PDB file of C-alpha atoms in Angstrom:
ATOM      1  CA  MET U 337       9.640 -51.996  37.246  1.00 58.00           C
ATOM      2  CA  THR U 338       8.116 -51.595  33.777  1.00 70.00           C
ATOM      3  CA  GLU U 339       9.622 -48.876  31.609  1.00 80.00           C
ATOM      4  CA  THR U 340       7.677 -47.322  28.753  1.00 91.00           C
ATOM      5  CA  LYS U 341       8.615 -44.521  26.395  1.00 93.00           C
ATOM      6  CA  PHE U 342       5.393 -42.564  26.885  1.00 97.00           C
ATOM      7  CA  LYS U 343       5.630 -39.339  28.874  1.00 97.00           C
ATOM      8  CA  SER U 344       2.187 -37.720  28.650  1.00 98.00           C
ATOM      9  CA  ILE U 345      -0.771 -40.090  28.441  1.00 98.00           C
ATOM     10  CA  ILE U 346      -4.556 -39.918  28.396  1.00 98.00           C
ATOM     11  CA  VAL U 347      -6.433 -43.019  29.595  1.00 98.00           C
ATOM     12  CA  LEU U 348     -10.188 -43.105  29.058  1.00 98.00           C
ATOM     13  CA  GLY U 349     -11.901 -45.682  31.247  1.00 98.00           C
ATOM     14  CA  ALA U 350      -9.426 -45.119  34.080  1.00 98.00           C
ATOM     15  CA  SER U 351     -11.639 -46.828  36.657  1.00 96.00           C
ATOM     16  CA  GLY U 352     -12.145 -49.957  34.556  1.00 95.00           C
ATOM     17  CA  THR U 353     -10.209 -53.202  34.778  1.00 94.00           C
ATOM     18  CA  ILE U 354      -7.809 -52.576  31.900  1.00 96.00           C
ATOM     19  CA  GLY U 355      -7.669 -48.802  32.265  1.00 97.00           C
ATOM     20  CA  SER U 356      -6.685 -48.965  35.927  1.00 97.00           C
ATOM     21  CA  ALA U 357      -4.081 -51.662  35.206  1.00 96.00           C
ATOM     22  CA  LEU U 358      -2.563 -49.498  32.474  1.00 97.00           C
ATOM     23  CA  ILE U 359      -2.292 -46.576  34.877  1.00 98.00           C
ATOM     24  CA  ARG U 360      -0.625 -48.700  37.562  1.00 97.00           C
ATOM     25  CA  ILE U 361       1.984 -49.932  35.120  1.00 97.00           C
ATOM     26  CA  LEU U 362       2.569 -46.518  33.558  1.00 97.00           C
ATOM     27  CA  LEU U 363       3.182 -45.063  37.006  1.00 97.00           C
ATOM     28  CA  GLU U 364       5.992 -47.587  37.483  1.00 96.00           C
ATOM     29  CA  SER U 365       7.859 -46.007  34.569  1.00 96.00           C
ATOM     30  CA  ALA U 366      10.274 -43.191  35.305  1.00 94.00           C
ATOM     31  CA  ASN U 367       9.446 -41.736  31.876  1.00 96.00           C
ATOM     32  CA  THR U 368       5.822 -41.071  32.787  1.00 97.00           C
ATOM     33  CA  ARG U 369       5.363 -37.387  33.542  1.00 97.00           C
ATOM     34  CA  HIS U 370       1.610 -36.955  33.408  1.00 98.00           C
ATOM     35  CA  ILE U 371      -1.453 -39.169  33.123  1.00 98.00           C
ATOM     36  CA  PHE U 372      -4.917 -37.784  32.524  1.00 98.00           C
ATOM     37  CA  ALA U 373      -7.203 -40.435  34.021  1.00 98.00           C
ATOM     38  CA  LEU U 374     -10.719 -40.088  32.623  1.00 98.00           C
ATOM     39  CA  SER U 375     -13.716 -42.061  33.876  1.00 98.00           C
ATOM     40  CA  ARG U 376     -17.385 -41.585  34.683  1.00 96.00           C
ATOM     41  CA  LYS U 377     -16.461 -41.189  38.340  1.00 94.00           C
ATOM     42  CA  PRO U 378     -12.976 -39.691  38.826  1.00 95.00           C
ATOM     43  CA  ILE U 379     -10.502 -42.102  40.371  1.00 96.00           C
ATOM     44  CA  GLU U 380      -8.525 -41.301  43.492  1.00 95.00           C
ATOM     45  CA  SER U 381      -4.736 -41.197  43.213  1.00 95.00           C
ATOM     46  CA  ALA U 382      -2.094 -39.831  45.533  1.00 95.00           C
ATOM     47  CA  ASP U 383       0.436 -39.688  42.710  1.00 97.00           C
ATOM     48  CA  PRO U 384       0.966 -36.052  41.632  1.00 97.00           C
ATOM     49  CA  ARG U 385       1.440 -37.181  38.044  1.00 98.00           C
ATOM     50  CA  VAL U 386      -2.231 -38.193  37.818  1.00 98.00           C
ATOM     51  CA  THR U 387      -5.008 -35.769  36.918  1.00 98.00           C
ATOM     52  CA  ALA U 388      -8.391 -37.432  37.392  1.00 98.00           C
ATOM     53  CA  LEU U 389     -11.325 -36.084  35.412  1.00 98.00           C
ATOM     54  CA  ALA U 390     -14.978 -37.060  34.980  1.00 97.00           C
ATOM     55  CA  ILE U 391     -16.162 -38.055  31.523  1.00 97.00           C
ATOM     56  CA  ASN U 392     -19.324 -39.387  29.912  1.00 98.00           C
ATOM     57  CA  LEU U 393     -18.474 -41.180  26.685  1.00 97.00           C
ATOM     58  CA  GLU U 394     -22.064 -40.829  25.484  1.00 97.00           C
ATOM     59  CA  SER U 395     -22.017 -37.028  25.754  1.00 98.00           C
ATOM     60  CA  GLU U 396     -20.130 -35.047  23.135  1.00 98.00           C
ATOM     61  CA  THR U 397     -20.244 -32.002  25.409  1.00 98.00           C
ATOM     62  CA  SER U 398     -18.487 -34.007  28.124  1.00 98.00           C
ATOM     63  CA  LEU U 399     -15.831 -35.155  25.660  1.00 98.00           C
ATOM     64  CA  ILE U 400     -15.208 -31.609  24.464  1.00 98.00           C
ATOM     65  CA  GLN U 401     -14.822 -30.359  28.032  1.00 98.00           C
ATOM     66  CA  ALA U 402     -12.481 -33.209  28.962  1.00 98.00           C
ATOM     67  CA  ALA U 403     -10.323 -32.701  25.892  1.00 98.00           C
ATOM     68  CA  SER U 404      -9.920 -29.011  26.702  1.00 98.00           C
ATOM     69  CA  ALA U 405      -8.666 -29.983  30.176  1.00 97.00           C
ATOM     70  CA  CYS U 406      -6.063 -32.449  28.858  1.00 97.00           C
ATOM     71  CA  GLN U 407      -3.819 -30.084  26.970  1.00 93.00           C
ATOM     72  CA  VAL U 408      -0.126 -30.141  27.817  1.00 95.00           C
ATOM     73  CA  GLU U 409       2.786 -28.271  26.328  1.00 94.00           C
ATOM     74  CA  GLY U 410       4.267 -30.285  23.504  1.00 96.00           C
ATOM     75  CA  GLY U 411       1.225 -32.561  23.201  1.00 97.00           C
ATOM     76  CA  VAL U 412       0.553 -36.061  24.485  1.00 98.00           C
ATOM     77  CA  ASP U 413       2.313 -39.248  23.410  1.00 98.00           C
ATOM     78  CA  LEU U 414      -0.514 -41.726  23.918  1.00 98.00           C
ATOM     79  CA  ILE U 415      -4.291 -41.612  24.056  1.00 98.00           C
ATOM     80  CA  ILE U 416      -5.966 -44.934  24.807  1.00 98.00           C
ATOM     81  CA  ASN U 417      -9.693 -45.484  25.128  1.00 98.00           C
ATOM     82  CA  THR U 418     -10.493 -48.609  27.130  1.00 97.00           C
ATOM     83  CA  ILE U 419     -14.251 -48.049  27.525  1.00 97.00           C
ATOM     84  CA  GLY U 420     -16.565 -50.699  26.122  1.00 95.00           C
ATOM     85  CA  ILE U 421     -19.713 -52.705  26.837  1.00 94.00           C
ATOM     86  CA  LEU U 422     -20.618 -56.342  26.198  1.00 93.00           C
ATOM     87  CA  HIS U 423     -23.427 -56.894  28.706  1.00 86.00           C
ATOM     88  CA  GLU U 424     -25.239 -54.761  31.250  1.00 87.00           C
ATOM     89  CA  GLY U 425     -27.508 -55.815  34.088  1.00 77.00           C
ATOM     90  CA  ASP U 426     -30.239 -58.283  33.240  1.00 79.00           C
ATOM     91  CA  ASN U 427     -31.331 -56.567  30.040  1.00 84.00           C
ATOM     92  CA  ILE U 428     -28.279 -56.545  27.789  1.00 89.00           C
ATOM     93  CA  ARG U 429     -26.634 -59.857  26.975  1.00 92.00           C
ATOM     94  CA  PRO U 430     -24.797 -61.110  23.865  1.00 94.00           C
ATOM     95  CA  GLU U 431     -27.369 -62.487  21.438  1.00 96.00           C
ATOM     96  CA  LYS U 432     -27.272 -66.147  20.470  1.00 94.00           C
ATOM     97  CA  GLY U 433     -29.593 -65.769  17.477  1.00 97.00           C
ATOM     98  CA  LEU U 434     -31.524 -63.350  15.307  1.00 97.00           C
ATOM     99  CA  ARG U 435     -34.676 -63.765  17.396  1.00 97.00           C
ATOM    100  CA  GLU U 436     -32.881 -62.077  20.318  1.00 96.00           C
ATOM    101  CA  LEU U 437     -32.043 -58.880  18.447  1.00 97.00           C
ATOM    102  CA  ASP U 438     -33.361 -55.790  20.202  1.00 96.00           C
ATOM    103  CA  PRO U 439     -33.016 -52.288  18.719  1.00 97.00           C
ATOM    104  CA  GLU U 440     -32.447 -50.623  22.095  1.00 96.00           C
ATOM    105  CA  THR U 441     -29.670 -53.059  22.948  1.00 95.00           C
ATOM    106  CA  MET U 442     -28.048 -52.539  19.576  1.00 97.00           C
ATOM    107  CA  ALA U 443     -28.230 -48.766  19.932  1.00 97.00           C
ATOM    108  CA  ARG U 444     -26.713 -48.914  23.414  1.00 97.00           C
ATOM    109  CA  LEU U 445     -23.728 -50.972  22.286  1.00 97.00           C
ATOM    110  CA  PHE U 446     -23.136 -48.754  19.270  1.00 98.00           C
ATOM    111  CA  ARG U 447     -23.252 -45.625  21.434  1.00 98.00           C
ATOM    112  CA  VAL U 448     -20.543 -46.971  23.738  1.00 97.00           C
ATOM    113  CA  ASN U 449     -18.443 -49.176  21.452  1.00 98.00           C
ATOM    114  CA  THR U 450     -18.592 -47.189  18.226  1.00 98.00           C
ATOM    115  CA  ILE U 451     -19.932 -43.643  18.436  1.00 98.00           C
ATOM    116  CA  GLY U 452     -18.130 -42.787  21.673  1.00 98.00           C
ATOM    117  CA  PRO U 453     -14.702 -43.892  20.407  1.00 98.00           C
ATOM    118  CA  ALA U 454     -15.301 -42.030  17.135  1.00 98.00           C
ATOM    119  CA  LEU U 455     -15.969 -38.824  19.068  1.00 98.00           C
ATOM    120  CA  VAL U 456     -12.847 -39.469  21.136  1.00 98.00           C
ATOM    121  CA  MET U 457     -10.841 -39.559  17.903  1.00 98.00           C
ATOM    122  CA  LYS U 458     -12.570 -36.363  16.789  1.00 98.00           C
ATOM    123  CA  HIS U 459     -11.911 -34.323  19.914  1.00 98.00           C
ATOM    124  CA  PHE U 460      -8.755 -35.858  21.377  1.00 98.00           C
ATOM    125  CA  SER U 461      -6.569 -36.494  18.308  1.00 98.00           C
ATOM    126  CA  PRO U 462      -5.687 -32.756  18.063  1.00 98.00           C
ATOM    127  CA  LEU U 463      -3.975 -33.143  21.470  1.00 98.00           C
ATOM    128  CA  LEU U 464      -1.354 -35.538  20.101  1.00 98.00           C
ATOM    129  CA  ALA U 465       2.247 -34.354  19.844  1.00 97.00           C
ATOM    130  CA  ARG U 466       3.223 -32.877  16.493  1.00 94.00           C
ATOM    131  CA  ASP U 467       7.019 -33.162  16.646  1.00 93.00           C
ATOM    132  CA  ARG U 468       7.280 -36.915  17.310  1.00 96.00           C
ATOM    133  CA  THR U 469       5.429 -40.193  16.923  1.00 97.00           C
ATOM    134  CA  ALA U 470       2.186 -40.202  18.894  1.00 98.00           C
ATOM    135  CA  ILE U 471      -0.565 -42.814  19.212  1.00 98.00           C
ATOM    136  CA  ILE U 472      -4.333 -42.804  19.596  1.00 98.00           C
ATOM    137  CA  ALA U 473      -5.679 -46.287  20.321  1.00 98.00           C
ATOM    138  CA  SER U 474      -9.076 -47.813  21.032  1.00 98.00           C
ATOM    139  CA  LEU U 475      -9.786 -51.202  22.544  1.00 97.00           C
ATOM    140  CA  SER U 476     -11.485 -53.333  19.927  1.00 96.00           C
ATOM    141  CA  ALA U 477     -12.043 -57.102  19.893  1.00 94.00           C
ATOM    142  CA  ARG U 478     -11.139 -60.083  17.763  1.00 94.00           C
ATOM    143  CA  VAL U 479     -14.848 -60.861  17.383  1.00 94.00           C
ATOM    144  CA  GLY U 480     -15.146 -57.590  15.454  1.00 96.00           C
ATOM    145  CA  SER U 481     -13.245 -59.246  12.608  1.00 96.00           C
ATOM    146  CA  ILE U 482     -15.601 -60.189   9.772  1.00 95.00           C
ATOM    147  CA  ALA U 483     -13.002 -62.529   8.297  1.00 94.00           C
ATOM    148  CA  ASP U 484     -12.542 -64.335  11.615  1.00 92.00           C
ATOM    149  CA  ASN U 485     -16.240 -64.853  12.380  1.00 95.00           C
ATOM    150  CA  LYS U 486     -16.740 -68.594  12.282  1.00 92.00           C
ATOM    151  CA  THR U 487     -19.210 -69.140  15.128  1.00 94.00           C
ATOM    152  CA  GLY U 488     -21.850 -66.410  14.697  1.00 96.00           C
ATOM    153  CA  GLY U 489     -23.863 -64.933  17.542  1.00 96.00           C
ATOM    154  CA  TRP U 490     -23.037 -61.834  19.573  1.00 95.00           C
ATOM    155  CA  TYR U 491     -24.576 -59.688  16.822  1.00 97.00           C
ATOM    156  CA  SER U 492     -24.546 -56.266  18.460  1.00 97.00           C
ATOM    157  CA  TYR U 493     -21.096 -56.576  20.011  1.00 96.00           C
ATOM    158  CA  ARG U 494     -19.528 -57.960  16.840  1.00 97.00           C
ATOM    159  CA  ALA U 495     -21.140 -55.296  14.676  1.00 98.00           C
ATOM    160  CA  SER U 496     -20.235 -52.420  17.011  1.00 98.00           C
ATOM    161  CA  LYS U 497     -16.592 -53.494  17.082  1.00 97.00           C
ATOM    162  CA  ALA U 498     -16.487 -54.109  13.324  1.00 98.00           C
ATOM    163  CA  ALA U 499     -17.825 -50.582  12.817  1.00 98.00           C
ATOM    164  CA  LEU U 500     -15.197 -49.275  15.232  1.00 98.00           C
ATOM    165  CA  ASN U 501     -12.472 -50.991  13.218  1.00 97.00           C
ATOM    166  CA  GLN U 502     -13.714 -49.250  10.072  1.00 98.00           C
ATOM    167  CA  LEU U 503     -13.742 -45.891  11.845  1.00 98.00           C
ATOM    168  CA  ILE U 504     -10.172 -46.448  13.043  1.00 98.00           C
ATOM    169  CA  ARG U 505      -9.049 -47.256   9.516  1.00 98.00           C
ATOM    170  CA  THR U 506     -10.845 -44.234   8.050  1.00 98.00           C
ATOM    171  CA  ALA U 507      -9.531 -41.841  10.701  1.00 98.00           C
ATOM    172  CA  SER U 508      -5.997 -43.156  10.218  1.00 98.00           C
ATOM    173  CA  ILE U 509      -6.071 -42.178   6.557  1.00 98.00           C
ATOM    174  CA  GLU U 510      -7.153 -38.632   7.320  1.00 98.00           C
ATOM    175  CA  LEU U 511      -4.684 -38.212  10.167  1.00 98.00           C
ATOM    176  CA  ALA U 512      -1.773 -39.602   8.128  1.00 97.00           C
ATOM    177  CA  ALA U 513      -2.436 -37.116   5.351  1.00 96.00           C
ATOM    178  CA  ARG U 514      -2.070 -34.185   7.750  1.00 94.00           C
ATOM    179  CA  ARG U 515       0.199 -35.597  10.444  1.00 96.00           C
ATOM    180  CA  PRO U 516       2.335 -38.497   9.177  1.00 96.00           C
ATOM    181  CA  GLN U 517       3.765 -39.321  12.626  1.00 97.00           C
ATOM    182  CA  VAL U 518       0.364 -40.063  14.185  1.00 98.00           C
ATOM    183  CA  ILE U 519      -0.593 -43.728  14.656  1.00 98.00           C
ATOM    184  CA  CYS U 520      -4.298 -44.567  14.933  1.00 98.00           C
ATOM    185  CA  ILE U 521      -4.967 -48.205  15.803  1.00 98.00           C
ATOM    186  CA  GLY U 522      -7.252 -50.711  17.513  1.00 98.00           C
ATOM    187  CA  LEU U 523      -6.142 -53.173  20.187  1.00 98.00           C
ATOM    188  CA  HIS U 524      -7.515 -56.567  21.204  1.00 96.00           C
ATOM    189  CA  PRO U 525      -6.469 -57.274  24.818  1.00 94.00           C
ATOM    190  CA  GLY U 526      -7.414 -60.932  24.826  1.00 87.00           C
ATOM    191  CA  THR U 527      -9.773 -62.430  27.383  1.00 82.00           C
ATOM    192  CA  VAL U 528      -9.096 -60.454  30.550  1.00 79.00           C
ATOM    193  CA  ARG U 529     -10.465 -61.384  33.952  1.00 79.00           C
ATOM    194  CA  SER U 530     -12.996 -58.617  34.614  1.00 68.00           C
ATOM    195  CA  ALA U 531     -16.626 -57.947  35.375  1.00 64.00           C
ATOM    196  CA  MET U 532     -17.282 -57.761  31.638  1.00 64.00           C
ATOM    197  CA  SER U 533     -15.798 -61.185  30.904  1.00 60.00           C
ATOM    198  CA  GLU U 534     -16.783 -63.002  34.100  1.00 62.00           C
ATOM    199  CA  PRO U 535     -20.035 -64.587  32.793  1.00 62.00           C
ATOM    200  CA  PHE U 536     -18.155 -66.146  29.862  1.00 58.00           C
ATOM    201  CA  LEU U 537     -14.868 -67.315  31.396  1.00 54.00           C
ATOM    202  CA  GLN U 538     -16.000 -70.925  31.710  1.00 59.00           C
ATOM    203  CA  ARG U 539     -15.561 -71.390  27.967  1.00 63.00           C
ATOM    204  CA  TYR U 540     -11.825 -70.637  28.214  1.00 57.00           C
ATOM    205  CA  THR U 541      -8.914 -72.555  29.703  1.00 57.00           C
ATOM    206  CA  ARG U 542      -6.845 -71.010  32.474  1.00 61.00           C
ATOM    207  CA  ASN U 543      -4.040 -70.265  29.992  1.00 59.00           C
ATOM    208  CA  GLU U 544      -6.463 -68.319  27.784  1.00 69.00           C
ATOM    209  CA  ILE U 545      -7.492 -65.910  30.551  1.00 78.00           C
ATOM    210  CA  PHE U 546      -5.237 -62.954  31.335  1.00 82.00           C
ATOM    211  CA  GLU U 547      -4.963 -61.075  34.571  1.00 91.00           C
ATOM    212  CA  PRO U 548      -5.408 -57.310  34.054  1.00 92.00           C
ATOM    213  CA  GLU U 549      -1.734 -56.470  34.653  1.00 95.00           C
ATOM    214  CA  THR U 550      -0.642 -59.143  32.186  1.00 94.00           C
ATOM    215  CA  ALA U 551      -2.933 -57.759  29.488  1.00 94.00           C
ATOM    216  CA  ALA U 552      -1.974 -54.158  30.197  1.00 96.00           C
ATOM    217  CA  THR U 553       1.737 -54.960  30.059  1.00 96.00           C
ATOM    218  CA  ALA U 554       1.268 -56.765  26.749  1.00 96.00           C
ATOM    219  CA  LEU U 555      -0.700 -53.878  25.251  1.00 97.00           C
ATOM    220  CA  LEU U 556       1.933 -51.337  26.288  1.00 97.00           C
ATOM    221  CA  SER U 557       4.599 -53.551  24.740  1.00 96.00           C
ATOM    222  CA  VAL U 558       2.676 -53.590  21.442  1.00 97.00           C
ATOM    223  CA  LEU U 559       2.180 -49.828  21.575  1.00 98.00           C
ATOM    224  CA  GLY U 560       5.862 -49.278  22.240  1.00 97.00           C
ATOM    225  CA  ARG U 561       6.865 -51.120  19.058  1.00 97.00           C
ATOM    226  CA  LEU U 562       4.474 -49.445  16.631  1.00 97.00           C
ATOM    227  CA  THR U 563       5.585 -47.352  13.681  1.00 97.00           C
ATOM    228  CA  PRO U 564       3.543 -44.900  11.563  1.00 97.00           C
ATOM    229  CA  ALA U 565       3.528 -47.493   8.750  1.00 97.00           C
ATOM    230  CA  GLN U 566       1.190 -49.617  10.918  1.00 98.00           C
ATOM    231  CA  THR U 567      -1.479 -46.967  11.398  1.00 98.00           C
ATOM    232  CA  GLY U 568      -5.057 -47.994  10.710  1.00 98.00           C
ATOM    233  CA  LYS U 569      -4.574 -51.611  11.758  1.00 98.00           C
ATOM    234  CA  ILE U 570      -5.949 -53.753  14.576  1.00 98.00           C
ATOM    235  CA  PHE U 571      -3.471 -55.632  16.752  1.00 98.00           C
ATOM    236  CA  ALA U 572      -3.899 -58.346  19.337  1.00 97.00           C
ATOM    237  CA  TRP U 573      -2.131 -58.373  22.699  1.00 95.00           C
ATOM    238  CA  ASP U 574       0.697 -60.464  21.188  1.00 95.00           C
ATOM    239  CA  GLY U 575       1.359 -57.999  18.374  1.00 96.00           C
ATOM    240  CA  GLN U 576      -0.328 -60.093  15.688  1.00 96.00           C
ATOM    241  CA  GLU U 577      -2.441 -58.152  13.225  1.00 97.00           C
ATOM    242  CA  ILE U 578      -6.142 -58.985  13.194  1.00 97.00           C
ATOM    243  CA  GLN U 579      -7.823 -58.956   9.807  1.00 91.00           C
ATOM    244  CA  PRO U 580     -10.914 -56.737   9.347  1.00 86.00           C
TER     245      PRO U 580
END
């Protein structure tokens, strides 16, 4: 059994690979009292601690409505947004070069990977507990690091995650000024076996690919060790800080 310190949690992307793994592990913890599981299509759960809600990350109205339904007495301990997009159908694929740039593709990735998470911070951060340390986290990616970009390509995905990292840093400064116990961070889960990563797994060794439960457990371990002094940063699954 995995024990975590979080009691009230909001998971956005509850039906996704990482989101669903996080929920499974959190439900193993005796400390977990309530999980708000948000996804485009509400998940099914027989556990009375789970409240499943529909959400559309690309609709601010939907986010406002969902946030109003996630209020609990005393506030929540953890909000984690796991929603993201790398490829979609036959039309959206990571670009290999400048000639492949498409404005509609770029806009789509920014809506999901950047604007959506920013609106989550806007509307959900007020739900965080005020009398104790509380965390709002967004899944980012190592390829969003400008300093770490040594291979190029993947323009839209890299740029959308780099912009997200900047938004996390900026929001952390504002939140810290008003609520010093709030931690606002980004998380890189590593390469997780999922529908999103499946077309690209051949470039990795078996040891470089994580099963969803392994990644989720690692992320919860990182979250459990954070302090307010680390707000605004981006951390990998192993707790190492990723440079912007």
